[in-house]
XYZ file of C-alpha atoms in Angstrom:
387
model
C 0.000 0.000 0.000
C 1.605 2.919 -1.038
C 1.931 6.308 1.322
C -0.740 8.318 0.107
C -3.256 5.836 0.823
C -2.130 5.331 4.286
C -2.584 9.137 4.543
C -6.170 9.248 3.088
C -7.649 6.775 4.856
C -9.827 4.441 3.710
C -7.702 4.798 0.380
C -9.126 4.334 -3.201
C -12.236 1.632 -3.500
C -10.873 -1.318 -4.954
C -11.735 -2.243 -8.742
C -13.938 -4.319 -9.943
C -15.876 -4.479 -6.323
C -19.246 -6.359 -6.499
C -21.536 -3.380 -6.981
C -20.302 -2.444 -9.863
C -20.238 -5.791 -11.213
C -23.332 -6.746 -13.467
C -24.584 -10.680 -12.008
C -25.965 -11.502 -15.718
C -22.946 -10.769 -17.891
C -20.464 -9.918 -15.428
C -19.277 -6.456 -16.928
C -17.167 -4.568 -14.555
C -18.239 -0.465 -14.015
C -14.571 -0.638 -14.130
C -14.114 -1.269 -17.837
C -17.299 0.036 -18.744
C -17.180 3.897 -16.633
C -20.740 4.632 -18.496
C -22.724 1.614 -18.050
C -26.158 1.767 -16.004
C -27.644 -0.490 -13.692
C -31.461 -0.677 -13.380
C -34.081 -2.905 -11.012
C -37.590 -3.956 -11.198
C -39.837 -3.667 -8.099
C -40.841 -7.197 -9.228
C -37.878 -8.777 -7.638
C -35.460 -5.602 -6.653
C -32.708 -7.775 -8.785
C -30.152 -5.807 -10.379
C -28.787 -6.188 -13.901
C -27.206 -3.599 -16.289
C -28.879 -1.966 -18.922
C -27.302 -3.791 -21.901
C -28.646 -7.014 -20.227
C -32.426 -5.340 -19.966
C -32.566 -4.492 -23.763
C -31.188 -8.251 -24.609
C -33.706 -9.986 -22.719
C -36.633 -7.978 -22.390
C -36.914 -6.078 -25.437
C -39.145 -9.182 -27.311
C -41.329 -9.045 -24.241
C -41.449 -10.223 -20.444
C -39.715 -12.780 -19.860
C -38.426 -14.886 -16.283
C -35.721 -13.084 -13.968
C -32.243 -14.090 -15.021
C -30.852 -14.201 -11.558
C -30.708 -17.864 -10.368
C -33.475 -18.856 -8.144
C -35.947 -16.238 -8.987
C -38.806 -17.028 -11.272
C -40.912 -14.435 -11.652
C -41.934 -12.309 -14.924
C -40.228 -9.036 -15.519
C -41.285 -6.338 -18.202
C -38.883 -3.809 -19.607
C -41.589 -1.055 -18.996
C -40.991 -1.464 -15.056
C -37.396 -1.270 -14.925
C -35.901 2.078 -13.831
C -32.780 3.363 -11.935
C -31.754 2.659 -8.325
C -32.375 5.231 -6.175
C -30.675 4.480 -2.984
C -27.593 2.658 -3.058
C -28.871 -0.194 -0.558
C -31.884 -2.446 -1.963
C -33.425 -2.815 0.975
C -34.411 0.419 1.393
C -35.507 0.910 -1.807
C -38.179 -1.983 -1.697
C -39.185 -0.717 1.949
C -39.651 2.463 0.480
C -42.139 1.390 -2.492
C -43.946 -0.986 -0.533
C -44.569 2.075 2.115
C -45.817 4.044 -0.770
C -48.258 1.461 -2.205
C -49.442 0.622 1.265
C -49.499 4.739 1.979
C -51.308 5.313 -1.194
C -54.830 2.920 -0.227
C -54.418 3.838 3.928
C -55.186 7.332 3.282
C -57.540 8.478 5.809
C -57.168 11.333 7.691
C -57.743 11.995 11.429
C -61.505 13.642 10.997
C -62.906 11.192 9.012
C -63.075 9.127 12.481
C -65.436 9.389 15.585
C -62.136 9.182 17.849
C -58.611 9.491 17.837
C -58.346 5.469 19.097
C -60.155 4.893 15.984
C -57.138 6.802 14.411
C -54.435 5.127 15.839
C -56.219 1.271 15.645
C -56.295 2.339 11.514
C -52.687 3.451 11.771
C -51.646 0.627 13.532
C -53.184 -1.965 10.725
C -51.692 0.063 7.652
C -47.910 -0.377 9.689
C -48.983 -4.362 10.585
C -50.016 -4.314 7.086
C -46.877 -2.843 5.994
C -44.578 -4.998 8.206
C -45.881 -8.713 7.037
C -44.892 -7.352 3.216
C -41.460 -6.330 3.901
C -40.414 -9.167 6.295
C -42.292 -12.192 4.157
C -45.163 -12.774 7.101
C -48.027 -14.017 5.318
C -47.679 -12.803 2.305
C -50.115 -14.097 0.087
C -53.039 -13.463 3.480
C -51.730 -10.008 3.451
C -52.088 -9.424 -0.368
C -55.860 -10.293 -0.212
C -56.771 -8.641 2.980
C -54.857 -5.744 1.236
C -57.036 -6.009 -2.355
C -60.242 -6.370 -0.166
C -59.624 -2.912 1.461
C -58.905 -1.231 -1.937
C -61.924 -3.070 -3.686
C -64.056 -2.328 -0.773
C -63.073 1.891 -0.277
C -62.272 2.580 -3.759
C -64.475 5.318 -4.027
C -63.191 6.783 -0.678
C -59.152 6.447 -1.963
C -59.707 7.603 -5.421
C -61.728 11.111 -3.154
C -58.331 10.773 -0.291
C -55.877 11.306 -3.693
C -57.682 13.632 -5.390
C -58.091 15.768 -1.659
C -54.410 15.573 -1.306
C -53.518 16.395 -4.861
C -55.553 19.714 -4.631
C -54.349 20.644 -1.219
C -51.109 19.972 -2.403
C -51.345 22.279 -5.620
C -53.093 24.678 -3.503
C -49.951 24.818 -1.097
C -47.484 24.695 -3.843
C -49.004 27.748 -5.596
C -49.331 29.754 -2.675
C -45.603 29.271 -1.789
C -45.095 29.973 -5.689
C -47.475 33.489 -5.573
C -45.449 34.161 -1.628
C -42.264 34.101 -3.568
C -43.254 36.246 -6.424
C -44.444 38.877 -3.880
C -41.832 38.550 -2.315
C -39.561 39.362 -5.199
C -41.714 42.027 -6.168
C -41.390 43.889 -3.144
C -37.912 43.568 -2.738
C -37.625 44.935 -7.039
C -39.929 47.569 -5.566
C -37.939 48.682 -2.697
C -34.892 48.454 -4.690
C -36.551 51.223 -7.053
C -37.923 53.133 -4.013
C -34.348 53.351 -2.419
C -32.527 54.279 -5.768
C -35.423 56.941 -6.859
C -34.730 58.904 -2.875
C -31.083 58.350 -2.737
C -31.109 60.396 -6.696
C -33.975 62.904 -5.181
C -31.437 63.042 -2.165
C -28.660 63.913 -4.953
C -30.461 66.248 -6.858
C -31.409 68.204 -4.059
C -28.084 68.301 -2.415
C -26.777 70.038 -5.977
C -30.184 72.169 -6.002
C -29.073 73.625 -2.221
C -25.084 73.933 -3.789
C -26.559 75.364 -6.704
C -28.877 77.731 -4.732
C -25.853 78.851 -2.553
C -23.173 79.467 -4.981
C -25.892 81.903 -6.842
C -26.612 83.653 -3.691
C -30.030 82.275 -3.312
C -29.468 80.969 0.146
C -33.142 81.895 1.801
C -34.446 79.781 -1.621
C -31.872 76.770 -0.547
C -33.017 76.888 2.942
C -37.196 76.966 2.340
C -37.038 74.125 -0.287
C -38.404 70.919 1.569
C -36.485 66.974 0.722
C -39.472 64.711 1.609
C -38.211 61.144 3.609
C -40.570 59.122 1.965
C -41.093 58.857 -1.761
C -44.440 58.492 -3.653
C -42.445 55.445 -5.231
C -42.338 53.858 -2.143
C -45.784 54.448 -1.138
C -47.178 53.062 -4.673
C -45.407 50.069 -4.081
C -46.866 49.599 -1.299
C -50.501 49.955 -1.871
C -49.705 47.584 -4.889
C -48.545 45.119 -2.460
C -51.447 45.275 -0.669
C -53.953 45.150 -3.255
C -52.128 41.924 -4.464
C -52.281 40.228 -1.587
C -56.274 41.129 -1.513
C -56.561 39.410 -5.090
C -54.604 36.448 -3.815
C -56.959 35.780 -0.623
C -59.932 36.133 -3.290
C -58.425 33.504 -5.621
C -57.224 31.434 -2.293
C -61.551 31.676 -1.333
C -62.708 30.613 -5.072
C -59.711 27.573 -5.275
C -61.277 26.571 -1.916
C -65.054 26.626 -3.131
C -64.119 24.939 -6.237
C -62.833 22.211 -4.300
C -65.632 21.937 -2.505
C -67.435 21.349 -5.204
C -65.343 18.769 -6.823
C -65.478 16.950 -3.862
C -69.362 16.620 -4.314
C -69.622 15.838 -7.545
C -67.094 12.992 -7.220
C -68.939 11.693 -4.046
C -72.038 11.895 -6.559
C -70.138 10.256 -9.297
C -68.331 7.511 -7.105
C -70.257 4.671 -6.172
C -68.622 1.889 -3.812
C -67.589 -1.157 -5.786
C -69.784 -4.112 -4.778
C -67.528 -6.645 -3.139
C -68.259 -10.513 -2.144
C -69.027 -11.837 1.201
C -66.021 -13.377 1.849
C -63.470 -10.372 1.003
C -65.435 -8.138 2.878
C -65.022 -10.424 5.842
C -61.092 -9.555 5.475
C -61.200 -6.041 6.131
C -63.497 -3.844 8.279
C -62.873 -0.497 9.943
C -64.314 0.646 13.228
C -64.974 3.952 14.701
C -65.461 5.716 10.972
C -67.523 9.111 11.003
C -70.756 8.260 9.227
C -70.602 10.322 5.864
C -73.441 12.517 5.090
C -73.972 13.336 1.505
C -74.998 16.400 1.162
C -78.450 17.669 -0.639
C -78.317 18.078 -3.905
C -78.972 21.968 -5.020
C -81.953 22.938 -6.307
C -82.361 25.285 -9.784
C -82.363 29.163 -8.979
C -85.945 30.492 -8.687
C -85.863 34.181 -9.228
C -89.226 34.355 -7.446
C -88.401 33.097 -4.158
C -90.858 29.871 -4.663
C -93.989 32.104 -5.193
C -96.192 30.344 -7.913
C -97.733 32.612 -10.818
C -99.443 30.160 -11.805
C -103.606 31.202 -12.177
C -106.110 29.330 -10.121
C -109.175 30.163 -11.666
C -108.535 29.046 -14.852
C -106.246 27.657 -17.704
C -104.851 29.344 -20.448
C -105.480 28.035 -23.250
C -103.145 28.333 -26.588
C -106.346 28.840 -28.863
C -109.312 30.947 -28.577
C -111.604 30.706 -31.270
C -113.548 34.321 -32.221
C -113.769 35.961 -36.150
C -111.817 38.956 -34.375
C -109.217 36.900 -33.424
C -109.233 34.774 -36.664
C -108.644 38.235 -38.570
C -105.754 39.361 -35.216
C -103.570 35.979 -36.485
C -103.567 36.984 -40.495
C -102.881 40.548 -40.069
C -99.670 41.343 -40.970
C -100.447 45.185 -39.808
C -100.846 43.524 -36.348
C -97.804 40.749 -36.652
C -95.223 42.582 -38.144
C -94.159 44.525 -34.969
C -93.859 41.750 -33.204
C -97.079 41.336 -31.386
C -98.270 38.146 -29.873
C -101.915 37.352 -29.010
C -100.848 35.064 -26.310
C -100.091 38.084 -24.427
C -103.345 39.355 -24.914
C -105.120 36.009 -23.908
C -102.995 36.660 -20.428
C -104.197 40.229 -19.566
C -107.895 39.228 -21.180
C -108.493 36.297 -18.706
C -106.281 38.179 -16.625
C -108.185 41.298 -15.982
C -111.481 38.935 -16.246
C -111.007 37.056 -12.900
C -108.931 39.348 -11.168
C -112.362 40.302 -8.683
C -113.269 37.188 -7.938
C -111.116 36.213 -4.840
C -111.851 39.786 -3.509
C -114.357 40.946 -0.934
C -113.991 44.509 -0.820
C -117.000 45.089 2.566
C -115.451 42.379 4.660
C -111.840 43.701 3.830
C -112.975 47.182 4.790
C -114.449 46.145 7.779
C -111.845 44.085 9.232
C -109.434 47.299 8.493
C -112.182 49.964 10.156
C -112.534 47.101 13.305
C -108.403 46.591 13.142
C -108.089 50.509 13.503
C -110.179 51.012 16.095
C -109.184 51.088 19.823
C -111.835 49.095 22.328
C -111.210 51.597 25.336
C -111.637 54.621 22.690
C -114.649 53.211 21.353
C -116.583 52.657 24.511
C -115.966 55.853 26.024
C -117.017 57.700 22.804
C -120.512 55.296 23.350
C -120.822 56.602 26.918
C -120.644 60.519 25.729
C -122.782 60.114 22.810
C -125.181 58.687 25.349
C -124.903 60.924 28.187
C -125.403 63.928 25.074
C -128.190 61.932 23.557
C -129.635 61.806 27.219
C -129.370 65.641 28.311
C -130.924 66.337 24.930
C -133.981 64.604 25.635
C -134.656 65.790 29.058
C -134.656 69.418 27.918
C -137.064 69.052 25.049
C -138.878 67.544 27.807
């Protein structure tokens, strides 16, 4: 070992190591510096790429690797991400599992309820990395899916929004941000050249003898530049908290039309035997809204009687062939409405009994009676001195 790699260390990696070593045709990274492995989350079994396009490319076809039989596809294969497998397959089958446990914390009663369903989902995830009971696990895993598909495919699309939501308000945050600090760049360079101008003004001013001029001319601290920015600033942020409110209630109203358009999958018996969660919040769909009536519910519709389409009279006969009459427009269904209209308009009125309930709703009882008593005591004096 020479001296230098006593001094560094740990010293150069050795060639040829078995990493970079592919296991189907045994090229070395070491002779080949640009060759690429890839793996398939079939079997996490890594082979170079050369290898991939020779046995793949006519189709799928078995795993190479001694002792592993299952059926690869070329579409599948991709890069490694982290440099130890195991931790790449622990971190797809944590995604797949992640992707079908997606409830949230309010969609149950309690928060045992919570942590029983988190508690299943990590079980769950735990028998499919260590090779418990696989093949159990697989179909209590399909049950769920088949049994809340409606629910997950509502969970992802939630999650997707919020997630756009939050990545476009940290995108408008930043452009504000940017904009303010452009804006106060401009405000400081527009006073410190006021500041400038007026400082040559004042020399100016002096040097002609105009010193009562240099010393009444007023330098204001704060620039209209600045202040424009600002109340563009704030109007911004206004328009952003209005889009922010109409993002929100379009969401909202996703989310009803796909609980409106989802339906649960019907599943058998036995799966849905494998899979059952307790303590979920009972989901109330919500009423459907109802067209926009201008008039409040109030019916115009008549009572008394039915317009008809057709009235037959010679006057009208002569109305429908008159082009004096037509050409403007005119329409003799409108005059069938105000006829019948004006016809029956008096029929659910009662003018005496409406008057009197208005005379008797005006009137005061104690006002009434003593008005009785002087009109009799008056009627009463008069009679005894005719007498």
């Amino acid at each position: 070992m020479s001296r230098n790699t006593q001094l560094n260390g740990a010293g150069a990696q050795r060639p040829g190591r078995d990493d970079d070593i592919c296991p189907v045709c045994k090229s070395s990274r070491y002779l080949n510096p640009n060759m690429r492995f890839l793996v398939n989350p079939e079997c996490y079994h890594k082979m170079c790429e050369s290898c991939v396009d020779r046995i793949f490319s006519q189709g799928p076809a078995p795993c190479p690797i001694a002792g592993c039989a299952r059926t690869l596809r070329v579409q599948r294969f991709r890069q490694q991400t982290f440099e130890d497998l195991k931790i790449e397959r622990e971190v797809d089958v944590r995604r797949r599992v992640a992707k079908a446990f997606n409830k949230q914390e309010s969609d149950f009663e309690t928060v045992r309820a919570f942590n029983n369903y988190l508690e299943d989902m990590e079980v769950t995830t735990f028998n499919l990395l260590e090779g418990i009971d696989v093949a159990a696990t697989e179909k209590k895993l399909a049950a769920y899916i088949a049994m809340n598909a409606a629910s997950i495919s509502q969970n992802n699309a939630k999650a997707t929004q919020e997630r756009n939501a939050q990545n476009a308000q940290t995108a408008a945050h930043k452009e504000q941000a940017l904009l303010n600090r452009a804006a106060a760049t401009r405000a400081d360079v527009s006073s410190l050249a006021e500041h400038e101008e007026a400082q040559k003004e004042a020399i100016d001013a002096i040097a002609n003898g105009g010193k009562d001029q240099a010393g009444q001319k007023v330098v204001l601290k704060k620039s209209t530049a600045r202040r424009t920015a600002a109340e563009k600033a704030r109007d911004k942020q206004r328009q952003q908290q209005q889009q922010e409110q109409q993002q929100q209630q379009q969401q909202q109203q996703q989310q009803q039309q796909q609980q409106q358009q989802h339906q649960e999958q019907p599943v058998d018996d036995d799966d849905s035997d494998l899979y059952k969660i307790e303590g979920l919040k009972a989901v109330v769909q919500p009423a459907p809204e109802k067209p926009y009536d201008p008039f409040g519910g109030i019916s115009y519709t008549p009572s008394y009687y039915t317009l008809q389409s057709h009235y037959e009279h010679p006057w009208l006969d002569r109305a429908r062939t008159d082009p004096g009459m037509l050409a403007g427009g005119y329409d003799l269904r409108e005059y069938y409405q105000r006829t019948m209209l004006e016809a029956f308009a008096g029929l659910g009125c009662f003018i005496d009994e409406e008057m009197g309930e208005k005379e008797h709703a005006g009137e005061d009882p104690m006002v009434a009676t003593e008005g009785a008593a002087m009109a009799a005591g008056g009627s009463a004096m008069a009679a005894s001195e005719l007498r």
